[in-house]
PDB file of C-alpha atoms in Angstrom:
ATOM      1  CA  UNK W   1     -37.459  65.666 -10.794  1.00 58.00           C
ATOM      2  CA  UNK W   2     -38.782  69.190 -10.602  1.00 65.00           C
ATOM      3  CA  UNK W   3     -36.017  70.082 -13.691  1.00 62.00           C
ATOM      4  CA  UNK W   4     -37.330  67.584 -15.332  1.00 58.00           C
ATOM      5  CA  UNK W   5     -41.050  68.764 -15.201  1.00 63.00           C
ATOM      6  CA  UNK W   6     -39.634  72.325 -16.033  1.00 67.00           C
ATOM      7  CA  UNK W   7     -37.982  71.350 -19.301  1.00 53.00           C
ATOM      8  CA  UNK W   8     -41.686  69.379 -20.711  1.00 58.00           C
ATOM      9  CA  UNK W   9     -43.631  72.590 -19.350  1.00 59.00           C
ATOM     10  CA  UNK W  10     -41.257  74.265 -21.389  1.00 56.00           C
ATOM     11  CA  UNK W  11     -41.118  71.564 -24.563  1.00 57.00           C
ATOM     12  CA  UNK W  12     -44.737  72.145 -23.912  1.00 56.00           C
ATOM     13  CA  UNK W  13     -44.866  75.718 -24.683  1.00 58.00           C
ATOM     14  CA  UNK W  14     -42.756  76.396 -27.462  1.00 54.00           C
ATOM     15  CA  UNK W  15     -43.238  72.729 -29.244  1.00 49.00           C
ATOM     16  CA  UNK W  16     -47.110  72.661 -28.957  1.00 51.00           C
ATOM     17  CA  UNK W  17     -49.298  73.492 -32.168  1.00 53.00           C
ATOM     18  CA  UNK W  18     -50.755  76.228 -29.332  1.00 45.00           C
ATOM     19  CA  UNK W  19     -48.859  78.821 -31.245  1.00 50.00           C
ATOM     20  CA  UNK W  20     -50.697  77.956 -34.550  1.00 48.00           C
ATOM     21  CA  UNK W  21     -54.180  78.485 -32.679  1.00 54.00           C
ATOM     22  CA  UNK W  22     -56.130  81.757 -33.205  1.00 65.00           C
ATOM     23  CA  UNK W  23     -56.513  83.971 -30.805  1.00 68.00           C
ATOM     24  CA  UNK W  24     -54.606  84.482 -27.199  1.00 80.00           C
ATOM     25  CA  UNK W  25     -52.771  81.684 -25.363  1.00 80.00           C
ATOM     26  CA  UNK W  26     -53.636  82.130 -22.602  1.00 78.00           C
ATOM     27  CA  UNK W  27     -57.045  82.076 -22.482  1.00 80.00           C
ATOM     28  CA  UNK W  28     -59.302  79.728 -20.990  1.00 80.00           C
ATOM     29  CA  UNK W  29     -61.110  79.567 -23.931  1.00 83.00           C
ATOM     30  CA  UNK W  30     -57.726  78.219 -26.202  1.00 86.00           C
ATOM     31  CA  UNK W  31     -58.076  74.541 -25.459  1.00 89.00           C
ATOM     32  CA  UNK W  32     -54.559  74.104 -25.558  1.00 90.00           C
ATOM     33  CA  UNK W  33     -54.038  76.683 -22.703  1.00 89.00           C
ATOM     34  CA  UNK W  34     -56.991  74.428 -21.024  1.00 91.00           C
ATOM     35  CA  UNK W  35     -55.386  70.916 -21.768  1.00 93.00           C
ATOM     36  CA  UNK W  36     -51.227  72.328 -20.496  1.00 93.00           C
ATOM     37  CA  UNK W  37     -53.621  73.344 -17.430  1.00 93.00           C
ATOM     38  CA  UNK W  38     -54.493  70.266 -16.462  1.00 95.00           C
ATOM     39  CA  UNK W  39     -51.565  68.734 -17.395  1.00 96.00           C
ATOM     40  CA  UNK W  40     -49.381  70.856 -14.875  1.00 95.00           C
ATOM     41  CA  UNK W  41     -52.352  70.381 -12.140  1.00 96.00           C
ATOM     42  CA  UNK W  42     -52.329  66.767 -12.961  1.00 95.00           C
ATOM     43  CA  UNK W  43     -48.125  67.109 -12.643  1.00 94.00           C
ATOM     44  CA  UNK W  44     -48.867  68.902  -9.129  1.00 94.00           C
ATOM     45  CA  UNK W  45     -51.300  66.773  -7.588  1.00 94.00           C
ATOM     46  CA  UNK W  46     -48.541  63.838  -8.238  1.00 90.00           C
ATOM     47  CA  UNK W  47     -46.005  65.351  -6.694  1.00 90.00           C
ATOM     48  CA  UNK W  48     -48.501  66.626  -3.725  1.00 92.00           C
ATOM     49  CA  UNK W  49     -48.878  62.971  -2.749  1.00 92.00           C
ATOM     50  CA  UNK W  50     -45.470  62.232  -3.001  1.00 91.00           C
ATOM     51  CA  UNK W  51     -46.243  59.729  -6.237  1.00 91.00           C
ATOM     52  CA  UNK W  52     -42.676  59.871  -7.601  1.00 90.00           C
ATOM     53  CA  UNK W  53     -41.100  58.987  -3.864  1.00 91.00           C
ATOM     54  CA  UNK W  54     -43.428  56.389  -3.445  1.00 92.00           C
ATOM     55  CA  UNK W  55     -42.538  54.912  -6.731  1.00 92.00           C
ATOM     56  CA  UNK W  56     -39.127  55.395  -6.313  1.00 92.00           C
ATOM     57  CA  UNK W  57     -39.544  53.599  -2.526  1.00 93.00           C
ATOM     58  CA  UNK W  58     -41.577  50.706  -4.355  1.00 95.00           C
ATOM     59  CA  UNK W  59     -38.814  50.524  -6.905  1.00 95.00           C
ATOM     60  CA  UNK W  60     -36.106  50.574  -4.393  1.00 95.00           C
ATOM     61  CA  UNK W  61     -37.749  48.377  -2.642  1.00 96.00           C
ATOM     62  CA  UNK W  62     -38.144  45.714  -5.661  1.00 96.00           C
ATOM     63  CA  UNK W  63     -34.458  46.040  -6.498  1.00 96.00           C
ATOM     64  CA  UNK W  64     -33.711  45.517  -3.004  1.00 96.00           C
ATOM     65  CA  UNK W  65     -35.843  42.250  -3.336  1.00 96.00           C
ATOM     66  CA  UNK W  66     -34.171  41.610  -6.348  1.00 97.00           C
ATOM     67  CA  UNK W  67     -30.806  41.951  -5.041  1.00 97.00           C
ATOM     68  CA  UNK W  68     -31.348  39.525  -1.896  1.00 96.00           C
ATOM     69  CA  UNK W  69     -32.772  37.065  -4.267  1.00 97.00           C
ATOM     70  CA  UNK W  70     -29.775  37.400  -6.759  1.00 97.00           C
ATOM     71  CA  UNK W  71     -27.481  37.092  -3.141  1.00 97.00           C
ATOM     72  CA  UNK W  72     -29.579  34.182  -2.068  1.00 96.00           C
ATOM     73  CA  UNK W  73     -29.154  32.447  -5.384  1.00 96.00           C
ATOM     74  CA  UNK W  74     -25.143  33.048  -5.624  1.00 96.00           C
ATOM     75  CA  UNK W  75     -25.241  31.940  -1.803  1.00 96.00           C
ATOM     76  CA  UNK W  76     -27.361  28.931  -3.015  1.00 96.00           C
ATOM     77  CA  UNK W  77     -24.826  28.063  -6.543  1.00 96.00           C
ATOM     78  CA  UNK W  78     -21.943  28.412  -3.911  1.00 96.00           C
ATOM     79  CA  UNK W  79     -23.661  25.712  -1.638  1.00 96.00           C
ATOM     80  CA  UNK W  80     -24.562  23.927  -4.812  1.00 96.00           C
ATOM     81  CA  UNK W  81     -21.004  24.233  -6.090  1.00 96.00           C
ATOM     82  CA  UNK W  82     -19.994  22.897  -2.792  1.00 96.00           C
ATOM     83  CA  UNK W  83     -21.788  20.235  -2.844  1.00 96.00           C
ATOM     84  CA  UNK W  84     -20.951  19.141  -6.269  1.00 96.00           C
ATOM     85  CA  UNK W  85     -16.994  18.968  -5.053  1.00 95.00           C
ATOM     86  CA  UNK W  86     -18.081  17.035  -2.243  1.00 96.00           C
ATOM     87  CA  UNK W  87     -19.672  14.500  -4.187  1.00 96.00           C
ATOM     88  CA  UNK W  88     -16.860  14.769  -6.978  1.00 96.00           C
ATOM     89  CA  UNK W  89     -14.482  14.109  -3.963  1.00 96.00           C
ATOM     90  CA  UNK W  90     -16.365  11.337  -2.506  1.00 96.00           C
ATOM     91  CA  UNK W  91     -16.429   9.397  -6.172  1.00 96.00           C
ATOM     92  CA  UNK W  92     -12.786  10.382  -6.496  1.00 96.00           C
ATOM     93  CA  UNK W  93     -12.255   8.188  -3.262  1.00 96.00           C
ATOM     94  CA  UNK W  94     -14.616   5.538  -3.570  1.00 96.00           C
ATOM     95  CA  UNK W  95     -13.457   4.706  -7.509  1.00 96.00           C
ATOM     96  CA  UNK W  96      -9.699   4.517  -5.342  1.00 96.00           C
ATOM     97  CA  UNK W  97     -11.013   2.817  -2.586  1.00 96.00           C
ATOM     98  CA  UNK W  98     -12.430   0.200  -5.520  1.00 95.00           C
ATOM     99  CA  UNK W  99      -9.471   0.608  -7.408  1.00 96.00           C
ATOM    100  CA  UNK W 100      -7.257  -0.159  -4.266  1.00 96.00           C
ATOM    101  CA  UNK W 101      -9.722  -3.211  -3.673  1.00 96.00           C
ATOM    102  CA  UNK W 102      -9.588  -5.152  -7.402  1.00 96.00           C
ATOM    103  CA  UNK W 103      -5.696  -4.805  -6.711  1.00 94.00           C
ATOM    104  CA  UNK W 104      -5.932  -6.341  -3.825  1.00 95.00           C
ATOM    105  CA  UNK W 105      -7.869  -8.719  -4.979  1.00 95.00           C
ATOM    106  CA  UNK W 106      -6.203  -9.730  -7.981  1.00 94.00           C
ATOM    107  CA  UNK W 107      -2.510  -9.782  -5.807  1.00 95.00           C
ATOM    108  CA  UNK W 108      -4.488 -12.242  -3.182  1.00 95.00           C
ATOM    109  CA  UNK W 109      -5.995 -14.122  -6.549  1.00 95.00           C
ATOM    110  CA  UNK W 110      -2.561 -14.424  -7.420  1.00 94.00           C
ATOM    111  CA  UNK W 111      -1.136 -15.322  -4.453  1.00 94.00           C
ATOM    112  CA  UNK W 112      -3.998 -18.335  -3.848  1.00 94.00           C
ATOM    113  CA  UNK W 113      -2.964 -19.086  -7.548  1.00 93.00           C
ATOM    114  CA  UNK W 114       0.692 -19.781  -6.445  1.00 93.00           C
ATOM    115  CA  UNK W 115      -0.299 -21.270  -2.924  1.00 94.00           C
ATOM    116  CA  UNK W 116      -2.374 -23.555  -5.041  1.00 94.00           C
ATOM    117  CA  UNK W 117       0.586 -24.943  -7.382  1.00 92.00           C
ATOM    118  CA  UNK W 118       2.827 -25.166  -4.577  1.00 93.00           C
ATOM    119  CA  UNK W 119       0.071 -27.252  -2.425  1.00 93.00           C
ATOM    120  CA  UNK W 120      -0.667 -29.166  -5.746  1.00 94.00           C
ATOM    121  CA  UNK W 121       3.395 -30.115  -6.412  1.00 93.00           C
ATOM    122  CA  UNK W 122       3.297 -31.082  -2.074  1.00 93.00           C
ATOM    123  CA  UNK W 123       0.537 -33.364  -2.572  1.00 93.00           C
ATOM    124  CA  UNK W 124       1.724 -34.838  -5.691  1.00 94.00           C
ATOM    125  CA  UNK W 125       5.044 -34.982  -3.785  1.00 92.00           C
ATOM    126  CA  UNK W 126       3.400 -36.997  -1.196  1.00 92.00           C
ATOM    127  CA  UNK W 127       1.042 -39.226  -3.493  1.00 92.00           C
ATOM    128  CA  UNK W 128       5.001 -39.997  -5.541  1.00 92.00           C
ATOM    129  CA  UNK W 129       6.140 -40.725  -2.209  1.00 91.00           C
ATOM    130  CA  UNK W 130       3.469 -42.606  -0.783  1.00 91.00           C
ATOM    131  CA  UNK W 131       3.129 -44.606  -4.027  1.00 91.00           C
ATOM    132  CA  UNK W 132       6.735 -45.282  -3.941  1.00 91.00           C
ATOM    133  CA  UNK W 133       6.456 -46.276  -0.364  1.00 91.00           C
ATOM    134  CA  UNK W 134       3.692 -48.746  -1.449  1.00 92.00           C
ATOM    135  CA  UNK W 135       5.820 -50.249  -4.381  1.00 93.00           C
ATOM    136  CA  UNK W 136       8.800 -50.844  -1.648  1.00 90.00           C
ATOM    137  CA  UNK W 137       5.950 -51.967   0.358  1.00 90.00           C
ATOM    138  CA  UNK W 138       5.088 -54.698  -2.242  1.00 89.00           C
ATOM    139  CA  UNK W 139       8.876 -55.652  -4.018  1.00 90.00           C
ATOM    140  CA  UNK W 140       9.721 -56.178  -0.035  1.00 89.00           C
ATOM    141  CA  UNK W 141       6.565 -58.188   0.373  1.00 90.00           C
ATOM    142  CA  UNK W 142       7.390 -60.362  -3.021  1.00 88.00           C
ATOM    143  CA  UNK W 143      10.974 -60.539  -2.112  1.00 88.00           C
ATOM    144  CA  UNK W 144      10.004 -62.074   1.396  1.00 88.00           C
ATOM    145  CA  UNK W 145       7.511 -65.012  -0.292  1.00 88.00           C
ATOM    146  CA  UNK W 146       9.955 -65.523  -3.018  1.00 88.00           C
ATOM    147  CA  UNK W 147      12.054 -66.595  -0.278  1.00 86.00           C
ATOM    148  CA  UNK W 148       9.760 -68.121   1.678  1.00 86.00           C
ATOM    149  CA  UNK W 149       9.131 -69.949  -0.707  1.00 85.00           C
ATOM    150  CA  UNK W 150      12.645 -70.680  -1.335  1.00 85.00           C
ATOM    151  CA  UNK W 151      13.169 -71.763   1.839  1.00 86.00           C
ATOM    152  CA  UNK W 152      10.241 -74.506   1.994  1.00 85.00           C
ATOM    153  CA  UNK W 153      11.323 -76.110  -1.462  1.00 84.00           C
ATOM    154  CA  UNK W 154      14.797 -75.636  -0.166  1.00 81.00           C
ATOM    155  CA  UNK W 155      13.721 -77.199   3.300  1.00 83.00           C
ATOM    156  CA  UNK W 156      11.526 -79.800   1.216  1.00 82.00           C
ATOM    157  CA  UNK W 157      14.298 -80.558  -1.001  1.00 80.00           C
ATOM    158  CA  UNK W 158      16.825 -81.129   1.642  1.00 77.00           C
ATOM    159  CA  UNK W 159      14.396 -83.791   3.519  1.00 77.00           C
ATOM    160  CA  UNK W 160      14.115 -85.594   0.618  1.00 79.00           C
ATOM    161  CA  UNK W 161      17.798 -85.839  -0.352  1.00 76.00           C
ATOM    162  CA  UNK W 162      18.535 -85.975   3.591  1.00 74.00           C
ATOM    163  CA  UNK W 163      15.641 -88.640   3.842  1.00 73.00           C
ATOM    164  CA  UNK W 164      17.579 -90.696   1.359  1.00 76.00           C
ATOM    165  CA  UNK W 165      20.904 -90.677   2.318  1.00 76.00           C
ATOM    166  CA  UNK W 166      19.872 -91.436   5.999  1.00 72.00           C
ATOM    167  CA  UNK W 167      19.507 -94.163   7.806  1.00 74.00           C
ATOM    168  CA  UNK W 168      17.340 -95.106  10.520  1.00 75.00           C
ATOM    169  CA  UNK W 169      20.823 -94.872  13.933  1.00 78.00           C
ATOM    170  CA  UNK W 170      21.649 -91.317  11.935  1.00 76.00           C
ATOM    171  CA  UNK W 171      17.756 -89.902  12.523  1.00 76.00           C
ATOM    172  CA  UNK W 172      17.821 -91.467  16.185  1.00 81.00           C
ATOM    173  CA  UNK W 173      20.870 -89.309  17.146  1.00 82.00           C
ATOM    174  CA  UNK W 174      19.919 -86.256  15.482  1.00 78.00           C
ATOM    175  CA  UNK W 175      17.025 -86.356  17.600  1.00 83.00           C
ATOM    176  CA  UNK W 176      18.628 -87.220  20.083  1.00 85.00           C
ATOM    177  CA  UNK W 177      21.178 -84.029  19.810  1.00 88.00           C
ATOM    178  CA  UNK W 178      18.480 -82.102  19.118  1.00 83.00           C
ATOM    179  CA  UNK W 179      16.460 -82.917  22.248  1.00 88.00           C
ATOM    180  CA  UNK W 180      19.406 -82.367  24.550  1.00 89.00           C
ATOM    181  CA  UNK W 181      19.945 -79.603  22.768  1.00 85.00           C
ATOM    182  CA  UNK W 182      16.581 -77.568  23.057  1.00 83.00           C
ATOM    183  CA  UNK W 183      17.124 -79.141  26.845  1.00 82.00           C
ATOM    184  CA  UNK W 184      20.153 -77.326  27.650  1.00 86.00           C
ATOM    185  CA  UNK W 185      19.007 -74.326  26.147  1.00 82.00           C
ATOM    186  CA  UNK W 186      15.665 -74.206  28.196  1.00 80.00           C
ATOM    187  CA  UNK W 187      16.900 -75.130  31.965  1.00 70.00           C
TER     188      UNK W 187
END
């Protein structure tokens, strides 16, 4: 600092319309002697008080402020950075945790889709069968009173021919037989 205030005393001097002024420079009646006077005293009295290292402390100061701040911020955008990949991370898992769950539910869709037809074809299966069962059921049922029925206008058919081609001794000893008969078997 001190070369620097020697080189503007010494701008000051030889670059100064002072040389175009009448009458001796240095001379406390040449203003411009009067005015590089208090200039340099003004110069002094700075550097007496230490101006320029108090400046330069305030300054260092500021850009040491400034430099925390600028750490705090790139500690804060890593943090924030951080955080974003978290978060990125975290969709990333739950868009394959949802992904993972529509295929599971589509292969259990499908799977109730096929349990369905096959439960479908078992109870048609069984509605065939039962309905075939009932159809037996009924031709059996028919068949049986067809003959039934048979048999009484067989039965009913046989009295009357037997009824006319026997006589009145036949009849007694037929029941006769028969009564001995149904006697035997029961003792």
């Amino acid at each position: 600092m001190r070369k620097l205030t020697t080189v503007a005393a010494l701008m000051a001097l030889s670059a100064t319309p002072a040389l175009a002024a009448s009458g001796p420079f240095f001379s406390l009646k040449n203003t411009d002697f009067i005015v590089l006077l208090g200039f340099i005293l003004f110069i002094a009295v700075l550097f007496y008080f230490k101006v320029p290292s108090i400046l330069g402390g305030m300054l260092d100061k500021r850009a040491d402020e400034i430099k925390s701040e600028l750490d705090e911020a790139r500690a804060l955008r890593e943090e924030a950075q951080t955080v974003l990949a978290s978060y990125e991370r975290k969709q990333k898992e739950v868009q394959e945790q949802a992904n993972r769950i529509v295929a599971q539910a589509k292969t259990e869709a499908e799977a109730a889709a096929e349990q369905a037809k096959v439960d479908l074809q078992n109870s048609i299966s069984r509605r065939l069968a039962a309905a075939e069962d009932q159809i037996a059921s009924a031709e059996a049922s028919a068949v049986k009173e067809v003959r039934d029925q048979a048999i009484v206008v067989a039965i009913g058919a046989a009295r009357n021919v037997i009824a006319g081609q026997m006589s009145a001794a036949d009849a007694n000893k037929l029941i006769d037989s028969g009564i001995s008969e149904v006697d035997a078997k029961l003792h």
